[in-house]
mmCIF file of C-alpha atoms in Angstrom:
data_model
loop_
_atom_site.group_PDB
_atom_site.id
_atom_site.type_symbol
_atom_site.label_atom_id
_atom_site.label_comp_id
_atom_site.label_asym_id
_atom_site.label_seq_id
_atom_site.Cartn_x
_atom_site.Cartn_y
_atom_site.Cartn_z
ATOM 1 C CA UNK A 1 -18.437 14.781 25.385
ATOM 2 C CA UNK A 2 -20.133 13.612 28.549
ATOM 3 C CA UNK A 3 -20.026 15.774 31.658
ATOM 4 C CA UNK A 4 -20.542 14.323 35.129
ATOM 5 C CA UNK A 5 -20.605 15.916 38.550
ATOM 6 C CA UNK A 6 -17.398 15.670 40.577
ATOM 7 C CA UNK A 7 -17.409 12.496 42.654
ATOM 8 C CA UNK A 8 -20.449 11.088 40.873
ATOM 9 C CA UNK A 9 -20.225 7.669 39.310
ATOM 10 C CA UNK A 10 -20.578 7.826 35.544
ATOM 11 C CA UNK A 11 -23.392 5.704 34.057
ATOM 12 C CA UNK A 12 -21.978 2.595 32.411
ATOM 13 C CA UNK A 13 -23.855 3.231 29.157
ATOM 14 C CA UNK A 14 -22.475 6.772 28.958
ATOM 15 C CA UNK A 15 -18.914 5.547 29.487
ATOM 16 C CA UNK A 16 -19.262 2.836 26.836
ATOM 17 C CA UNK A 17 -20.823 5.351 24.456
ATOM 18 C CA UNK A 18 -17.871 7.665 24.937
ATOM 19 C CA UNK A 19 -15.269 4.923 24.523
ATOM 20 C CA UNK A 20 -16.861 3.433 21.409
ATOM 21 C CA UNK A 21 -18.001 6.680 19.804
ATOM 22 C CA UNK A 22 -15.717 5.831 16.877
ATOM 23 C CA UNK A 23 -15.115 2.478 15.262
ATOM 24 C CA UNK A 24 -11.977 0.783 16.645
ATOM 25 C CA UNK A 25 -8.785 1.019 14.627
ATOM 26 C CA UNK A 26 -7.976 -2.218 12.816
ATOM 27 C CA UNK A 27 -4.652 -3.458 14.194
ATOM 28 C CA UNK A 28 -2.663 -5.484 11.650
ATOM 29 C CA UNK A 29 0.762 -6.818 12.570
ATOM 30 C CA UNK A 30 2.253 -6.993 9.080
ATOM 31 C CA UNK A 31 4.977 -4.415 8.484
ATOM 32 C CA UNK A 32 3.441 -1.943 6.014
ATOM 33 C CA UNK A 33 -0.044 -2.538 7.411
ATOM 34 C CA UNK A 34 1.173 -2.087 10.988
ATOM 35 C CA UNK A 35 2.644 1.289 10.017
ATOM 36 C CA UNK A 36 -0.761 2.287 8.649
ATOM 37 C CA UNK A 37 -2.485 1.148 11.859
ATOM 38 C CA UNK A 38 -0.027 3.196 13.909
ATOM 39 C CA UNK A 39 -0.682 6.235 11.703
ATOM 40 C CA UNK A 40 -4.432 5.867 12.246
ATOM 41 C CA UNK A 41 -3.942 5.693 16.025
ATOM 42 C CA UNK A 42 -1.572 8.669 16.061
ATOM 43 C CA UNK A 43 -3.905 10.744 13.901
ATOM 44 C CA UNK A 44 -6.863 10.149 16.229
ATOM 45 C CA UNK A 45 -4.752 11.162 19.214
ATOM 46 C CA UNK A 46 -3.465 14.274 17.475
ATOM 47 C CA UNK A 47 -6.975 15.413 16.574
ATOM 48 C CA UNK A 48 -7.813 15.465 20.281
ATOM 49 C CA UNK A 49 -4.574 17.036 21.460
ATOM 50 C CA UNK A 50 -4.709 20.612 22.859
ATOM 51 C CA UNK A 51 -2.985 22.106 19.802
ATOM 52 C CA UNK A 52 -4.856 20.319 17.008
ATOM 53 C CA UNK A 53 -8.273 20.182 18.669
ATOM 54 C CA UNK A 54 -9.163 23.485 17.008
ATOM 55 C CA UNK A 55 -6.793 23.054 14.068
ATOM 56 C CA UNK A 56 -7.918 19.747 12.556
ATOM 57 C CA UNK A 57 -7.668 21.276 9.094
ATOM 58 C CA UNK A 58 -3.864 21.225 9.431
ATOM 59 C CA UNK A 59 -3.797 17.425 9.521
ATOM 60 C CA UNK A 60 -6.683 16.595 7.216
ATOM 61 C CA UNK A 61 -4.129 15.298 4.718
ATOM 62 C CA UNK A 62 -3.089 12.597 7.176
ATOM 63 C CA UNK A 63 0.384 11.616 8.338
ATOM 64 C CA UNK A 64 3.436 10.258 6.555
ATOM 65 C CA UNK A 65 6.105 8.042 8.062
ATOM 66 C CA UNK A 66 9.310 6.433 6.844
ATOM 67 C CA UNK A 67 8.801 2.972 5.386
ATOM 68 C CA UNK A 68 5.131 3.392 4.495
ATOM 69 C CA UNK A 69 3.759 2.071 1.226
ATOM 70 C CA UNK A 70 3.646 5.092 -1.066
ATOM 71 C CA UNK A 71 2.051 5.592 -4.490
ATOM 72 C CA UNK A 72 3.413 3.256 -7.132
ATOM 73 C CA UNK A 73 3.655 3.181 -10.916
ATOM 74 C CA UNK A 74 4.983 0.923 -13.680
ATOM 75 C CA UNK A 75 7.999 1.700 -15.838
ATOM 76 C CA UNK A 76 6.446 -0.130 -18.804
ATOM 77 C CA UNK A 77 2.872 -0.921 -19.927
ATOM 78 C CA UNK A 78 1.139 -3.544 -17.812
ATOM 79 C CA UNK A 79 -1.947 -5.702 -18.333
ATOM 80 C CA UNK A 80 -3.728 -7.177 -15.316
ATOM 81 C CA UNK A 81 -5.510 -10.393 -16.221
ATOM 82 C CA UNK A 82 -8.580 -11.636 -14.365
ATOM 83 C CA UNK A 83 -10.476 -14.895 -14.754
ATOM 84 C CA UNK A 84 -14.124 -14.121 -15.462
ATOM 85 C CA UNK A 85 -15.378 -17.167 -13.530
ATOM 86 C CA UNK A 86 -13.399 -16.028 -10.467
ATOM 87 C CA UNK A 87 -16.285 -14.232 -8.750
ATOM 88 C CA UNK A 88 -15.154 -10.753 -7.729
ATOM 89 C CA UNK A 89 -11.856 -11.112 -9.568
ATOM 90 C CA UNK A 90 -12.598 -8.725 -12.425
ATOM 91 C CA UNK A 91 -13.848 -6.009 -10.055
ATOM 92 C CA UNK A 92 -10.761 -6.483 -7.869
ATOM 93 C CA UNK A 93 -8.492 -6.180 -10.928
ATOM 94 C CA UNK A 94 -10.091 -2.862 -11.906
ATOM 95 C CA UNK A 95 -9.729 -1.601 -8.332
ATOM 96 C CA UNK A 96 -6.054 -2.554 -8.256
ATOM 97 C CA UNK A 97 -5.436 -0.908 -11.626
ATOM 98 C CA UNK A 98 -7.126 2.247 -10.357
ATOM 99 C CA UNK A 99 -4.606 2.475 -7.514
ATOM 100 C CA UNK A 100 -1.725 3.224 -9.908
ATOM 101 C CA UNK A 101 -0.518 6.797 -9.550
ATOM 102 C CA UNK A 102 -1.591 8.546 -12.779
ATOM 103 C CA UNK A 103 1.084 11.267 -12.606
ATOM 104 C CA UNK A 104 3.965 9.086 -13.751
ATOM 105 C CA UNK A 105 4.746 5.800 -15.369
ATOM 106 C CA UNK A 106 2.899 3.763 -17.941
ATOM 107 C CA UNK A 107 -0.763 2.914 -18.145
ATOM 108 C CA UNK A 108 -2.390 -0.241 -16.803
ATOM 109 C CA UNK A 109 -5.040 -2.211 -18.672
ATOM 110 C CA UNK A 110 -7.393 -4.903 -17.388
ATOM 111 C CA UNK A 111 -8.313 -7.858 -19.580
ATOM 112 C CA UNK A 112 -10.149 -11.141 -19.160
ATOM 113 C CA UNK A 113 -7.628 -13.977 -18.972
ATOM 114 C CA UNK A 114 -9.728 -16.112 -21.321
ATOM 115 C CA UNK A 115 -9.544 -13.421 -24.039
ATOM 116 C CA UNK A 116 -5.791 -13.017 -23.595
ATOM 117 C CA UNK A 117 -5.264 -16.770 -23.936
ATOM 118 C CA UNK A 118 -7.345 -16.918 -27.128
ATOM 119 C CA UNK A 119 -5.454 -13.973 -28.587
ATOM 120 C CA UNK A 120 -2.119 -15.558 -27.768
ATOM 121 C CA UNK A 121 1.146 -13.699 -28.189
ATOM 122 C CA UNK A 122 4.612 -14.411 -26.878
ATOM 123 C CA UNK A 123 4.714 -11.294 -24.721
ATOM 124 C CA UNK A 124 1.881 -12.338 -22.404
ATOM 125 C CA UNK A 125 4.270 -13.513 -19.679
ATOM 126 C CA UNK A 126 6.353 -10.318 -19.923
ATOM 127 C CA UNK A 127 3.670 -7.640 -19.888
ATOM 128 C CA UNK A 128 0.831 -9.445 -18.135
ATOM 129 C CA UNK A 129 0.100 -10.460 -14.550
ATOM 130 C CA UNK A 130 -2.819 -12.567 -13.386
ATOM 131 C CA UNK A 131 -4.711 -11.350 -10.331
ATOM 132 C CA UNK A 132 -6.427 -14.212 -8.520
ATOM 133 C CA UNK A 133 -9.031 -13.075 -5.985
ATOM 134 C CA UNK A 134 -9.164 -15.546 -3.105
ATOM 135 C CA UNK A 135 -12.184 -16.285 -0.941
ATOM 136 C CA UNK A 136 -14.257 -19.357 -0.128
ATOM 137 C CA UNK A 137 -15.918 -19.248 -3.585
ATOM 138 C CA UNK A 138 -12.760 -18.923 -5.713
ATOM 139 C CA UNK A 139 -12.653 -22.546 -6.836
ATOM 140 C CA UNK A 140 -16.392 -23.199 -6.779
ATOM 141 C CA UNK A 141 -16.462 -23.307 -10.596
ATOM 142 C CA UNK A 142 -14.174 -25.849 -12.345
ATOM 143 C CA UNK A 143 -13.598 -23.376 -15.187
ATOM 144 C CA UNK A 144 -11.604 -21.139 -12.840
ATOM 145 C CA UNK A 145 -9.046 -23.847 -12.100
ATOM 146 C CA UNK A 146 -8.873 -24.834 -15.784
ATOM 147 C CA UNK A 147 -8.135 -21.273 -16.917
ATOM 148 C CA UNK A 148 -5.675 -20.788 -14.073
ATOM 149 C CA UNK A 149 -3.787 -23.889 -15.151
ATOM 150 C CA UNK A 150 -3.502 -22.591 -18.736
ATOM 151 C CA UNK A 151 -2.260 -19.195 -17.507
ATOM 152 C CA UNK A 152 0.400 -20.811 -15.338
ATOM 153 C CA UNK A 153 1.506 -23.024 -18.231
ATOM 154 C CA UNK A 154 2.086 -19.868 -20.279
ATOM 155 C CA UNK A 155 4.479 -18.655 -17.592
ATOM 156 C CA UNK A 156 2.330 -15.710 -16.505
ATOM 157 C CA UNK A 157 3.139 -14.636 -12.913
ATOM 158 C CA UNK A 158 0.218 -14.715 -10.476
ATOM 159 C CA UNK A 159 -0.591 -12.245 -7.692
ATOM 160 C CA UNK A 160 -2.861 -13.629 -4.980
ATOM 161 C CA UNK A 161 -5.304 -11.183 -3.373
ATOM 162 C CA UNK A 162 -6.819 -12.680 -0.211
ATOM 163 C CA UNK A 163 -10.167 -11.248 0.906
ATOM 164 C CA UNK A 164 -10.387 -10.428 4.646
ATOM 165 C CA UNK A 165 -14.027 -9.306 4.899
ATOM 166 C CA UNK A 166 -16.336 -11.988 6.275
ATOM 167 C CA UNK A 167 -19.234 -10.320 4.467
ATOM 168 C CA UNK A 168 -17.511 -11.114 1.185
ATOM 169 C CA UNK A 169 -17.036 -14.834 1.775
ATOM 170 C CA UNK A 170 -13.587 -14.477 3.333
ATOM 171 C CA UNK A 171 -11.930 -17.609 4.660
ATOM 172 C CA UNK A 172 -8.733 -18.529 6.451
ATOM 173 C CA UNK A 173 -5.827 -19.029 4.074
ATOM 174 C CA UNK A 174 -5.315 -22.576 5.338
ATOM 175 C CA UNK A 175 -8.844 -23.420 4.164
ATOM 176 C CA UNK A 176 -7.821 -22.672 0.577
ATOM 177 C CA UNK A 177 -5.575 -25.748 0.595
ATOM 178 C CA UNK A 178 -8.714 -27.850 0.912
ATOM 179 C CA UNK A 179 -10.691 -25.816 -1.653
ATOM 180 C CA UNK A 180 -8.090 -25.556 -4.419
ATOM 181 C CA UNK A 181 -7.434 -28.529 -6.729
ATOM 182 C CA UNK A 182 -4.499 -30.574 -5.485
ATOM 183 C CA UNK A 183 -2.910 -30.447 -8.935
ATOM 184 C CA UNK A 184 -2.437 -26.674 -8.755
ATOM 185 C CA UNK A 185 -0.688 -26.913 -5.400
ATOM 186 C CA UNK A 186 2.003 -29.280 -6.669
ATOM 187 C CA UNK A 187 4.816 -28.885 -9.203
ATOM 188 C CA UNK A 188 5.007 -27.463 -11.753
ATOM 189 C CA UNK A 189 2.255 -25.007 -10.746
ATOM 190 C CA UNK A 190 2.864 -24.530 -6.994
ATOM 191 C CA UNK A 191 0.125 -21.893 -6.759
ATOM 192 C CA UNK A 192 0.452 -21.256 -3.044
ATOM 193 C CA UNK A 193 4.219 -20.801 -3.092
ATOM 194 C CA UNK A 194 3.333 -17.157 -3.764
ATOM 195 C CA UNK A 195 2.656 -15.040 -0.666
ATOM 196 C CA UNK A 196 -0.883 -13.674 -0.816
ATOM 197 C CA UNK A 197 -1.661 -9.990 -0.290
ATOM 198 C CA UNK A 198 -4.423 -9.491 2.317
ATOM 199 C CA UNK A 199 -7.271 -7.264 1.121
ATOM 200 C CA UNK A 200 -8.740 -5.211 3.985
ATOM 201 C CA UNK A 201 -11.921 -3.138 4.009
ATOM 202 C CA UNK A 202 -10.819 -0.137 6.104
ATOM 203 C CA UNK A 203 -10.045 2.612 3.586
ATOM 204 C CA UNK A 204 -6.509 3.302 4.837
ATOM 205 C CA UNK A 205 -5.542 -0.365 4.975
ATOM 206 C CA UNK A 206 -7.249 -1.127 1.668
ATOM 207 C CA UNK A 207 -5.109 1.500 -0.073
ATOM 208 C CA UNK A 208 -2.020 -0.305 1.250
ATOM 209 C CA UNK A 209 -3.405 -3.656 0.049
ATOM 210 C CA UNK A 210 -3.907 -2.357 -3.479
ATOM 211 C CA UNK A 211 -0.451 -0.776 -3.626
ATOM 212 C CA UNK A 212 1.139 -3.946 -2.241
ATOM 213 C CA UNK A 213 -0.564 -5.975 -4.967
ATOM 214 C CA UNK A 214 0.804 -3.589 -7.584
ATOM 215 C CA UNK A 215 4.253 -3.794 -6.001
ATOM 216 C CA UNK A 216 4.138 -7.582 -6.324
ATOM 217 C CA UNK A 217 3.336 -7.094 -10.010
ATOM 218 C CA UNK A 218 6.467 -5.008 -10.522
ATOM 219 C CA UNK A 219 5.314 -1.452 -9.791
ATOM 220 C CA UNK A 220 7.645 0.699 -7.733
ATOM 221 C CA UNK A 221 7.094 3.722 -5.463
ATOM 222 C CA UNK A 222 7.385 7.212 -6.899
ATOM 223 C CA UNK A 223 10.491 9.104 -5.917
ATOM 224 C CA UNK A 224 9.874 11.405 -2.977
ATOM 225 C CA UNK A 225 12.117 14.276 -1.960
ATOM 226 C CA UNK A 226 11.330 13.580 1.680
ATOM 227 C CA UNK A 227 11.452 9.823 2.034
ATOM 228 C CA UNK A 228 13.379 8.420 -0.920
ATOM 229 C CA UNK A 229 17.153 8.459 -1.120
ATOM 230 C CA UNK A 230 18.111 11.485 -3.187
ATOM 231 C CA UNK A 231 20.978 11.594 -5.645
ATOM 232 C CA UNK A 232 23.611 14.193 -4.935
ATOM 233 C CA UNK A 233 26.284 15.118 -2.432
ATOM 234 C CA UNK A 234 26.067 14.178 1.222
ATOM 235 C CA UNK A 235 27.486 16.468 3.861
ATOM 236 C CA UNK A 236 27.996 14.758 7.191
ATOM 237 C CA UNK A 237 27.919 16.697 10.434
ATOM 238 C CA UNK A 238 28.809 14.823 13.571
ATOM 239 C CA UNK A 239 27.121 15.626 16.875
ATOM 240 C CA UNK A 240 27.429 14.120 20.348
ATOM 241 C CA UNK A 241 24.610 11.578 19.889
ATOM 242 C CA UNK A 242 23.414 11.757 16.327
ATOM 243 C CA UNK A 243 24.508 12.165 12.748
ATOM 244 C CA UNK A 244 22.682 14.622 10.514
ATOM 245 C CA UNK A 245 22.739 13.981 6.783
ATOM 246 C CA UNK A 246 22.394 16.949 4.453
ATOM 247 C CA UNK A 247 20.942 15.776 1.162
ATOM 248 C CA UNK A 248 20.941 17.833 -1.967
ATOM 249 C CA UNK A 249 17.647 17.181 -3.720
ATOM 250 C CA UNK A 250 17.976 16.470 -7.398
ATOM 251 C CA UNK A 251 14.583 14.800 -7.945
ATOM 252 C CA UNK A 252 11.281 16.311 -6.870
ATOM 253 C CA UNK A 253 7.807 14.877 -6.797
ATOM 254 C CA UNK A 254 5.355 16.310 -9.346
ATOM 255 C CA UNK A 255 3.255 17.782 -6.543
ATOM 256 C CA UNK A 256 6.035 19.963 -5.174
ATOM 257 C CA UNK A 257 6.078 23.519 -6.470
ATOM 258 C CA UNK A 258 9.715 24.332 -5.776
ATOM 259 C CA UNK A 259 11.089 23.223 -9.129
ATOM 260 C CA UNK A 260 14.159 25.073 -10.333
ATOM 261 C CA UNK A 261 13.293 27.568 -13.078
ATOM 262 C CA UNK A 262 14.220 26.364 -16.546
ATOM 263 C CA UNK A 263 17.589 27.700 -17.627
ATOM 264 C CA UNK A 264 18.252 29.389 -14.296
ATOM 265 C CA UNK A 265 21.820 29.289 -13.017
ATOM 266 C CA UNK A 266 20.794 30.194 -9.473
ATOM 267 C CA UNK A 267 20.710 27.337 -6.925
ATOM 268 C CA UNK A 268 17.260 26.401 -5.607
ATOM 269 C CA UNK A 269 16.073 28.166 -2.479
ATOM 270 C CA UNK A 270 16.317 25.823 0.530
ATOM 271 C CA UNK A 271 12.819 24.720 1.616
ATOM 272 C CA UNK A 272 11.568 26.072 4.913
ATOM 273 C CA UNK A 273 8.643 23.727 5.528
ATOM 274 C CA UNK A 274 9.416 20.857 7.946
ATOM 275 C CA UNK A 275 7.963 18.425 5.405
ATOM 276 C CA UNK A 276 10.477 19.627 2.788
ATOM 277 C CA UNK A 277 13.516 19.805 5.043
ATOM 278 C CA UNK A 278 16.757 18.595 3.508
ATOM 279 C CA UNK A 279 18.064 17.239 6.762
ATOM 280 C CA UNK A 280 17.142 13.934 8.264
ATOM 281 C CA UNK A 281 18.460 12.767 11.618
ATOM 282 C CA UNK A 282 19.735 9.250 12.041
ATOM 283 C CA UNK A 283 19.975 7.981 15.596
ATOM 284 C CA UNK A 284 23.082 6.004 16.350
#
């Protein structure tokens, strides 16, 4: 850091250099994205706190909070369709598919929408989802709108992924109403009746964008012993200002190593780590 003599006025350039030593945190006021922004702010503050200043390795894994967008997976096979003339769409589809948690659930394939339409099949609307990548160039080629119309006529649900990076031809969502063919905005297509998922460039926010897109396609978060509601008995203990809920864990994440031994009749040892605590406090 910068050191200045007591009472001396700090040079303006030195102050600005200190303040902007790191890139500002992107502040997004959409629920799951806002949680991620708050986590990024809290993590930066913790790294400079007296305790963690010399113990950064203890928080290198980041923070977790209730309500955040966790890893997701599909309960059945899924195919993400992308229109080849939708510039950037195929790459975005592969990136979204890569965000599926590989530990559980079914696999995800990526296929060109044109190939899927030629192949046909009655199950296209049940096991397929079209990912439409939105920026100022989305409807620059008439073939994109033509293929999109055929996909919608087949009843295939569409997930809209809206680019937010100006370096990648991002535009305001309202501008898309002028760029998209009027026909696709009206019944029976009603393309923009679907809420678009914003695609951010900051790594932490981008991970949330990809998971949110998967969630819109039908993926669901993995069960977590810390944050998800656990099956089992609940023991209520009433205090003066709060209620503590004791949850008996019956489902564990694959990454937890406290699985009950196969065939063992002994109850599991209660976890001692704060992150694996079985009690959660609910403020009245």
